[in-house]
Amino acid sequence: MPDHLRHRESRRDAGPGPVDLAATPFRGDRDRIVASPFFARLGGVTQVVSASGSGLLHNRLTHSLKVAQIARAIAERLISDPELAPVLEDLGGCDPDVVEAASLAHDLGHPPFGHLGEQVLDRLARHRFGLPDGFEGNAQSFRIITTTDTRGPRAAGLDLTAAVRAATLKYPWTRLTHPSPHPREMADPPRGAAEPKDAPGTGSSKFSAYVTELDDLTQCRTSFDKRVEIWQQTVESSVMDNADDIAYAIHDLEDFHRIGVLQHAPVSAELGQWESDRAEFAAYDDEELAKHHRRPGQSLEALRRRLHARDSWMVDDEIFAAAVSRVRDELVDDLLSVPFDGSVAAEQAFGRFASGWTARLVGGVHVLADPPTRSGHVLLGREQWHEVQVLKFVHRRFVLLRPDLALYQRGQARLLTSLVEALEQWMGDRYEADRLPRRLHDLVELAHGEYQMLAADHPRTLVGAAGEQPSGPAAILSLARGRAVIDFVASLTDGQAADLMEALSGRTGQFWSDSFVL
């Protein structure tokens, strides 16, 4: 077996362990991920908004299954092309089992209430607990598979192969320190590496590992960093990333049409008005365009300009216009033109839309040996890339920016904030120390050992963006408690978070509930 393939199969820890019954170690990885309780909990974690038991909306579990299905289709198509074989080999390989396993694992770390929960926990982690890494869903997924899940043959993590662990790293850097120089300092940073404009000095907006898992990141990337740049995704990670985009662009639109949120008239007006008046919109300067913020078509024109500013290497105005036309024809004038009524015909319309668009987008995926920094080695064709941007725009403009969704999410943000505060207070109550939830106690011990080791061996990794460095046992224990509370809350489902807060607030008369395990 070639050395690089042997390393792809190596697990983090050499030594004896149970033999997987699967045909390859990568299928064994997939089976361990699916058997994980962290995977099962995704059925109760929001994709965009909580389904409230309706069964009509995607959750993180159904989303992950569809990402895995799409990713495997992409990988199988790529490896079936004999012309791509030497390119894929030079870049480190593209195994469908690796791609599928990474896709199933990619959302394990998403907290209750989706991206809203991610933002809340990041703010609390950084400002309340002083954790330089804060919280990030991708980094939390990597922490689960390498550290906090205990269903593998050893005490820490799932003991997955290097290839699968590397394939989960969409953003193969830490928030602040690794690698050096950090990719956020590049003239044209990779996607996700730049600092958020509204929070300068906080490090990359997206990253896939905390400093506590830095050794795991570097170990699983050892052979790949000889084949791709240290800040680039592996080919298998790039396949998973594209599949995630495709699933998000298609299936979330279906969800909100199904429950009547995504309406034909406003979407039709926005796309149609831009098509008819695109020359007029293009003639406005940015200040004048902003004055027309209530005019249909203005938001789509703003998207076109953002794409030019952010992805000039890919964007093309005529292809963008063609993408708008295709989305208007196939989404607006076809799928959205008839309200969903639960009939066989309506379900068949969903099937045609989803299968047709999935086939089209998967069919456009190709490989570049030397991609621009904003892209991985695997990427959508130019037409399909523009179409995904327009589909995601419709979702953001007509679902995510709705005031009623904002009202709903503000309540969820308050719930999570109160829950973190209540758990922190419980942890600091010396009279209740013996009755602390066992899982939370274990997480404090785990994080305490990690931060003690980092403080002794790699103190620079604990320095925050403002330059402060924790010192002394009390400061290290405080970091450990903060990380433990964040780990604990992030591992809950939406329902468990709400029920636990009800219990801690004294508002429930139920003495015991099987909806959460203490």
XYZ file of C-alpha atoms in Angstrom:
518
model
C 0.000 0.000 0.000
C 1.410 3.467 -0.861
C 2.546 5.467 2.193
C 0.001 8.241 1.780
C -2.880 5.743 1.598
C -1.594 3.896 4.642
C -1.544 7.175 6.561
C -5.058 7.967 5.395
C -6.217 4.821 7.189
C -4.227 5.414 10.376
C -6.177 6.255 13.459
C -5.063 8.786 16.025
C -3.816 6.173 18.482
C -1.935 3.065 17.429
C -2.618 -0.049 19.420
C -5.101 -2.891 19.777
C -8.818 -2.248 19.615
C -12.069 -3.868 18.494
C -12.129 -4.878 14.842
C -14.805 -3.166 12.758
C -16.983 -5.536 10.778
C -17.175 -3.061 7.902
C -15.279 -3.740 4.685
C -13.005 -0.691 5.005
C -11.862 1.440 7.954
C -13.729 4.372 6.403
C -17.016 2.480 6.520
C -16.189 1.639 10.109
C -15.852 5.384 10.725
C -19.239 5.991 9.140
C -20.826 3.333 11.347
C -19.316 4.813 14.513
C -20.608 8.259 13.620
C -24.131 6.982 12.942
C -24.102 5.040 16.233
C -23.045 8.124 18.205
C -25.605 9.737 20.548
C -24.410 13.080 19.201
C -25.676 12.001 15.774
C -29.029 10.845 17.157
C -29.585 14.192 18.908
C -29.475 16.002 15.548
C -33.073 14.882 15.030
C -34.017 17.397 17.725
C -31.795 20.265 16.565
C -33.029 23.118 14.419
C -31.961 23.474 10.796
C -33.421 26.979 10.412
C -36.475 27.092 12.715
C -37.760 24.447 15.100
C -40.235 22.069 13.521
C -42.299 21.903 16.758
C -43.164 18.280 16.112
C -44.794 18.919 12.742
C -42.378 16.667 10.866
C -42.564 19.078 7.944
C -39.224 20.845 8.332
C -35.688 19.573 7.961
C -33.682 19.184 11.132
C -29.928 18.710 11.398
C -30.288 14.938 11.136
C -32.291 14.902 7.890
C -30.044 17.631 6.509
C -26.912 15.575 7.319
C -28.363 12.488 5.645
C -29.096 14.455 2.466
C -25.653 16.054 2.485
C -24.125 12.575 2.737
C -26.257 11.339 -0.153
C -25.294 14.274 -2.385
C -21.621 14.138 -1.384
C -21.345 10.451 -2.203
C -22.936 11.076 -5.616
C -20.354 13.800 -6.315
C -17.439 11.627 -5.209
C -18.569 8.653 -7.277
C -18.986 10.836 -10.333
C -15.500 12.338 -9.937
C -13.670 9.034 -9.464
C -15.475 7.524 -12.456
C -13.753 10.043 -14.759
C -10.431 8.484 -15.850
C -8.999 11.900 -16.744
C -9.435 13.072 -13.147
C -7.793 10.036 -11.550
C -4.188 11.359 -11.607
C -5.313 14.808 -10.414
C -7.269 13.356 -7.501
C -4.367 11.042 -6.628
C -1.904 13.961 -6.571
C -4.248 15.909 -4.255
C -4.607 13.064 -1.762
C -7.517 10.994 -3.076
C -11.305 11.044 -3.102
C -12.891 8.039 -1.401
C -16.730 7.983 -1.382
C -16.774 6.327 2.058
C -14.584 9.090 3.502
C -16.819 11.744 1.943
C -19.967 10.096 3.268
C -18.585 9.715 6.792
C -17.416 13.333 6.932
C -20.804 14.522 5.678
C -22.609 12.603 8.406
C -20.271 14.134 11.017
C -20.120 17.703 9.752
C -23.020 19.055 11.861
C -22.503 17.048 15.068
C -21.465 20.189 16.934
C -24.396 22.386 16.018
C -26.054 23.604 19.228
C -29.767 24.024 19.986
C -31.615 26.484 17.719
C -29.225 26.298 14.775
C -27.036 29.229 13.754
C -28.797 31.466 16.258
C -27.576 29.173 19.043
C -24.089 29.229 17.560
C -23.968 33.029 17.714
C -25.261 33.143 21.288
C -22.823 30.524 22.595
C -19.904 32.217 20.833
C -20.745 35.545 22.437
C -21.093 33.965 25.887
C -17.945 31.863 25.507
C -15.816 34.884 24.618
C -17.320 37.613 26.797
C -18.632 35.728 29.827
C -15.987 33.002 30.122
C -12.996 34.600 28.370
C -12.448 31.656 26.016
C -10.198 32.898 23.168
C -11.683 30.281 20.817
C -15.262 31.182 21.669
C -17.681 28.730 20.075
C -18.008 27.573 16.469
C -20.188 24.730 15.219
C -17.533 23.240 12.925
C -14.890 23.299 15.659
C -17.396 21.759 18.070
C -18.004 18.918 15.597
C -14.267 18.234 15.483
C -14.081 18.354 19.287
C -16.857 15.766 19.510
C -15.274 13.245 17.144
C -11.804 13.621 18.676
C -12.474 14.356 22.343
C -15.911 14.468 23.976
C -17.682 11.500 22.382
C -16.745 8.332 24.276
C -18.276 5.658 22.034
C -15.014 4.815 20.268
C -12.756 1.934 21.364
C -10.746 4.356 23.514
C -11.722 6.922 26.115
C -11.529 10.037 23.947
C -13.423 10.591 20.735
C -14.483 8.116 18.068
C -10.926 7.197 16.994
C -11.665 7.961 13.355
C -9.123 7.616 10.559
C -6.946 10.561 9.608
C -8.707 10.883 6.247
C -12.185 11.214 7.749
C -11.051 13.627 10.449
C -9.308 15.755 7.816
C -12.406 15.659 5.606
C -14.511 17.222 8.376
C -12.222 20.285 8.408
C -14.002 22.786 6.170
C -11.829 25.531 7.638
C -8.516 23.842 8.589
C -7.280 26.497 10.996
C -7.953 27.675 14.549
C -9.559 31.008 15.301
C -6.392 32.930 16.120
C -3.084 31.062 16.110
C -2.732 28.143 13.670
C -1.219 28.013 11.144
C 1.313 30.800 11.299
C 1.063 33.042 9.359
C -2.673 32.738 9.855
C -4.824 32.603 6.678
C -6.869 35.627 7.826
C -3.709 37.672 7.170
C -3.569 36.715 3.479
C -4.267 39.440 0.916
C -7.220 37.398 -0.343
C -8.179 35.125 2.583
C -9.862 31.754 2.058
C -13.630 31.700 2.524
C -14.385 31.973 6.235
C -10.859 32.972 7.271
C -11.365 36.740 7.337
C -12.469 38.472 10.512
C -16.133 39.522 10.712
C -16.518 43.208 9.856
C -18.674 43.810 12.915
C -16.137 42.196 15.287
C -12.597 43.175 14.270
C -9.775 41.625 16.256
C -11.702 38.472 17.164
C -10.021 36.150 14.661
C -11.494 34.187 11.772
C -15.274 34.172 11.450
C -15.192 30.421 10.661
C -12.728 27.778 11.842
C -12.766 24.026 12.338
C -10.705 23.371 15.482
C -10.225 24.814 18.947
C -6.700 24.991 20.364
C -7.612 22.053 22.607
C -7.793 19.889 19.459
C -4.812 21.429 17.667
C -2.747 18.241 17.941
C -5.561 16.293 16.287
C -5.797 18.842 13.477
C -2.086 18.741 12.699
C -1.864 14.943 12.981
C -4.718 14.176 10.604
C -3.461 16.742 8.090
C 0.165 15.516 8.091
C 0.120 13.757 4.729
C -2.374 16.113 3.081
C -0.326 19.237 3.793
C 2.264 17.860 1.373
C -0.390 17.798 -1.368
C -2.565 20.850 -0.702
C -1.782 24.167 0.968
C -1.969 24.094 4.747
C -5.046 26.362 4.685
C -6.837 24.426 1.923
C -9.501 21.773 2.341
C -8.702 18.224 1.349
C -10.509 17.093 -1.792
C -12.891 15.026 0.322
C -13.660 17.991 2.565
C -14.264 20.125 -0.521
C -16.764 17.571 -1.839
C -18.601 17.612 1.492
C -18.631 21.425 1.545
C -20.186 21.611 -1.937
C -22.785 18.995 -1.007
C -23.701 21.034 2.081
C -24.255 24.112 -0.088
C -26.394 22.175 -2.567
C -28.589 20.625 0.132
C -29.035 23.953 1.889
C -29.923 25.786 -1.318
C -32.603 23.293 -2.354
C -34.201 21.670 0.651
C -34.667 24.705 2.904
C -36.632 26.435 0.140
C -38.898 23.393 -0.061
C -39.471 23.506 3.692
C -40.719 27.057 3.772
C -42.941 26.681 0.747
C -44.425 23.589 2.375
C -45.504 25.518 5.500
C -46.638 28.589 3.565
C -43.836 30.978 4.571
C -42.237 31.324 1.136
C -44.844 33.149 -0.942
C -45.016 33.458 -4.716
C -45.867 37.151 -5.017
C -42.934 38.839 -3.194
C -40.314 36.484 -4.658
C -41.739 36.942 -8.157
C -41.745 40.710 -7.756
C -38.131 40.825 -6.565
C -36.726 38.663 -9.360
C -39.005 39.955 -12.097
C -38.442 43.635 -11.292
C -34.684 43.193 -11.293
C -34.829 41.433 -14.666
C -36.904 44.198 -16.262
C -34.966 47.100 -14.690
C -31.455 45.673 -14.348
C -29.876 48.418 -16.467
C -31.490 51.104 -14.318
C -30.375 49.399 -11.110
C -26.825 49.023 -12.427
C -26.642 52.776 -13.116
C -27.261 53.688 -9.462
C -24.278 54.304 -7.226
C -24.318 52.496 -3.874
C -25.767 55.454 -1.970
C -28.587 55.942 -4.444
C -29.322 52.213 -4.552
C -29.673 52.182 -0.754
C -32.412 54.824 -1.009
C -34.525 52.309 -2.968
C -34.391 49.627 -0.253
C -38.155 49.025 -0.388
C -38.288 48.700 -4.160
C -38.485 45.134 -5.545
C -35.227 44.239 -7.251
C -33.026 46.395 -5.029
C -31.933 43.510 -2.784
C -31.016 41.334 -5.768
C -28.929 44.154 -7.235
C -27.172 44.490 -3.880
C -26.380 40.751 -4.043
C -24.869 41.157 -7.530
C -22.578 43.889 -6.220
C -21.548 41.862 -3.163
C -20.590 38.964 -5.412
C -18.385 41.259 -7.482
C -16.681 42.578 -4.347
C -16.241 39.156 -2.753
C -15.878 36.673 -5.628
C -14.693 38.610 -8.659
C -12.792 35.489 -9.790
C -16.106 33.739 -10.494
C -18.943 36.249 -10.944
C -20.226 37.165 -14.416
C -23.161 39.534 -14.985
C -24.710 37.678 -17.906
C -24.463 34.319 -16.169
C -25.937 35.930 -13.046
C -28.884 37.214 -15.115
C -29.380 33.745 -16.626
C -29.362 32.238 -13.117
C -32.045 34.699 -11.979
C -34.135 33.741 -15.006
C -33.775 30.009 -14.346
C -34.681 30.367 -10.670
C -37.685 32.517 -11.571
C -38.878 29.964 -14.123
C -38.349 26.794 -12.082
C -38.828 27.962 -8.494
C -41.138 30.959 -8.667
C -43.319 30.381 -11.712
C -43.457 26.607 -11.277
C -43.088 25.399 -7.676
C -44.274 28.522 -5.813
C -47.089 29.356 -8.233
C -49.413 26.805 -6.602
C -49.764 26.796 -2.775
C -48.745 23.529 -1.153
C -51.895 21.584 -0.212
C -50.482 18.179 0.744
C -51.813 16.520 -2.394
C -50.043 13.888 -4.450
C -49.524 16.478 -7.190
C -47.914 18.896 -4.736
C -45.544 16.226 -3.414
C -44.652 15.220 -6.961
C -43.838 18.852 -7.739
C -41.438 18.862 -4.775
C -39.840 15.669 -6.043
C -39.325 17.061 -9.548
C -37.862 20.290 -8.214
C -35.463 18.637 -5.756
C -34.262 15.834 -8.028
C -33.910 18.084 -11.068
C -31.917 20.748 -9.276
C -29.774 18.240 -7.395
C -28.850 16.464 -10.632
C -28.080 19.763 -12.325
C -25.856 21.053 -9.527
C -24.055 17.756 -8.940
C -23.478 17.447 -12.680
C -21.663 20.789 -12.718
C -19.104 19.899 -10.047
C -15.525 19.695 -11.304
C -11.931 19.708 -10.029
C -9.221 22.352 -10.304
C -5.609 21.447 -9.581
C -4.786 25.068 -8.674
C -7.944 26.871 -7.477
C -8.173 30.491 -6.273
C -7.937 31.011 -2.526
C -11.715 31.543 -2.218
C -12.436 28.042 -3.506
C -11.557 24.459 -2.757
C -10.180 22.046 -5.328
C -13.714 20.785 -5.968
C -16.179 23.441 -7.084
C -19.435 24.053 -8.872
C -19.491 25.006 -12.523
C -19.856 28.725 -13.168
C -23.541 28.534 -14.125
C -24.393 26.330 -11.150
C -22.417 28.537 -8.766
C -24.491 31.574 -9.758
C -27.706 29.579 -9.440
C -26.818 28.514 -5.893
C -26.133 32.155 -4.986
C -29.590 33.169 -6.222
C -31.322 30.254 -4.468
C -29.581 31.116 -1.195
C -30.538 34.763 -1.699
C -34.227 33.827 -1.932
C -33.929 31.873 1.302
C -32.165 34.675 3.147
C -34.273 37.552 1.804
C -37.691 35.952 2.196
C -37.191 33.651 5.190
C -34.219 34.561 7.394
C -34.864 38.319 7.340
C -38.551 38.055 8.286
C -39.423 40.102 11.421
C -41.575 37.280 12.815
C -38.568 34.913 12.659
C -36.450 37.540 14.420
C -39.055 37.758 17.206
C -39.014 33.983 17.612
C -35.217 33.808 17.642
C -34.810 36.590 20.203
C -36.759 34.438 22.622
C -34.506 31.468 21.898
C -31.412 33.642 22.441
C -32.727 34.718 25.856
C -33.439 31.089 26.751
C -29.897 29.942 25.925
C -28.330 32.904 27.715
C -30.372 32.227 30.834
C -29.524 28.525 30.701
C -25.770 29.177 30.515
C -26.003 31.655 33.394
C -28.036 29.230 35.529
C -25.575 26.371 34.964
C -22.636 28.625 35.756
C -24.280 29.669 39.031
C -25.009 26.041 39.926
C -21.386 25.139 39.251
C -20.201 27.898 41.577
C -22.513 26.925 44.438
C -20.254 25.135 46.933
C -23.255 23.728 48.781
C -24.461 21.993 45.609
C -21.084 20.804 44.287
C -21.854 17.160 45.075
C -25.108 17.303 43.098
C -23.692 18.857 39.929
C -24.851 16.913 36.850
C -22.365 14.088 36.363
C -21.883 14.877 32.681
C -21.065 18.495 33.469
C -18.637 17.403 36.194
C -16.859 15.118 33.705
C -16.625 17.914 31.149
C -15.015 20.239 33.722
C -12.387 17.599 34.533
C -11.695 17.041 30.832
C -11.337 20.732 30.004
C -9.288 21.416 33.158
C -6.691 18.857 32.095
C -6.611 20.301 28.579
C -6.100 23.891 29.706
C -3.486 22.935 32.293
C -1.497 21.202 29.568
C -1.859 24.146 27.176
C -0.855 26.645 29.854
C 2.301 24.625 30.534
C 3.292 23.697 26.986
C 1.599 26.195 24.637
C 0.632 29.300 26.640
C 0.398 31.423 23.477
C -2.699 29.470 22.405
C -4.598 30.781 25.456
C -3.936 34.427 24.674
C -7.105 36.215 23.612
C -7.483 38.612 20.686
C -6.890 41.568 23.043
C -3.572 40.076 24.183
C -4.606 39.006 27.690
C -3.252 35.710 29.000
C -4.784 33.720 31.898
C -2.407 33.043 34.753
C -2.678 30.928 37.880
C -4.753 27.882 38.797
C -7.941 29.892 39.388
C -7.838 31.359 35.879
C -7.278 27.942 34.310
C -10.157 26.448 36.317
C -12.386 29.327 35.208
C -11.604 28.596 31.550
C -12.325 24.903 32.105
C -15.681 25.614 33.721
C -16.626 27.929 30.885
C -15.731 25.401 28.216
C -17.591 22.668 30.122
C -20.805 24.715 30.329
C -20.575 25.535 26.609
C -19.909 21.865 25.730
C -22.836 20.771 27.899
C -25.374 23.225 26.467
C -24.183 22.615 22.900
C -24.903 18.897 23.310
C -28.617 19.443 24.032
C -31.512 19.310 21.604
C -33.861 22.269 21.248
C -36.415 20.551 23.487
C -33.863 19.525 26.112
C -32.576 23.101 26.383
C -36.104 24.451 26.886
C -37.044 21.734 29.393
C -33.835 22.117 31.383
C -34.362 25.883 31.642
C -37.930 25.297 32.805
C -36.650 23.003 35.553
C -33.869 25.373 36.640
C -36.291 28.288 36.764
C -38.770 26.375 38.934
C -41.575 26.803 36.428
C -42.251 23.100 35.967
C -44.104 20.911 38.402
C -42.611 17.766 36.935
C -40.076 16.204 39.290
C -38.375 14.030 36.686
C -38.210 14.217 32.923
C -36.664 11.798 30.479
C -36.187 14.661 27.998
C -32.750 15.349 29.459
C -30.190 13.256 31.262
C -28.302 14.684 34.209
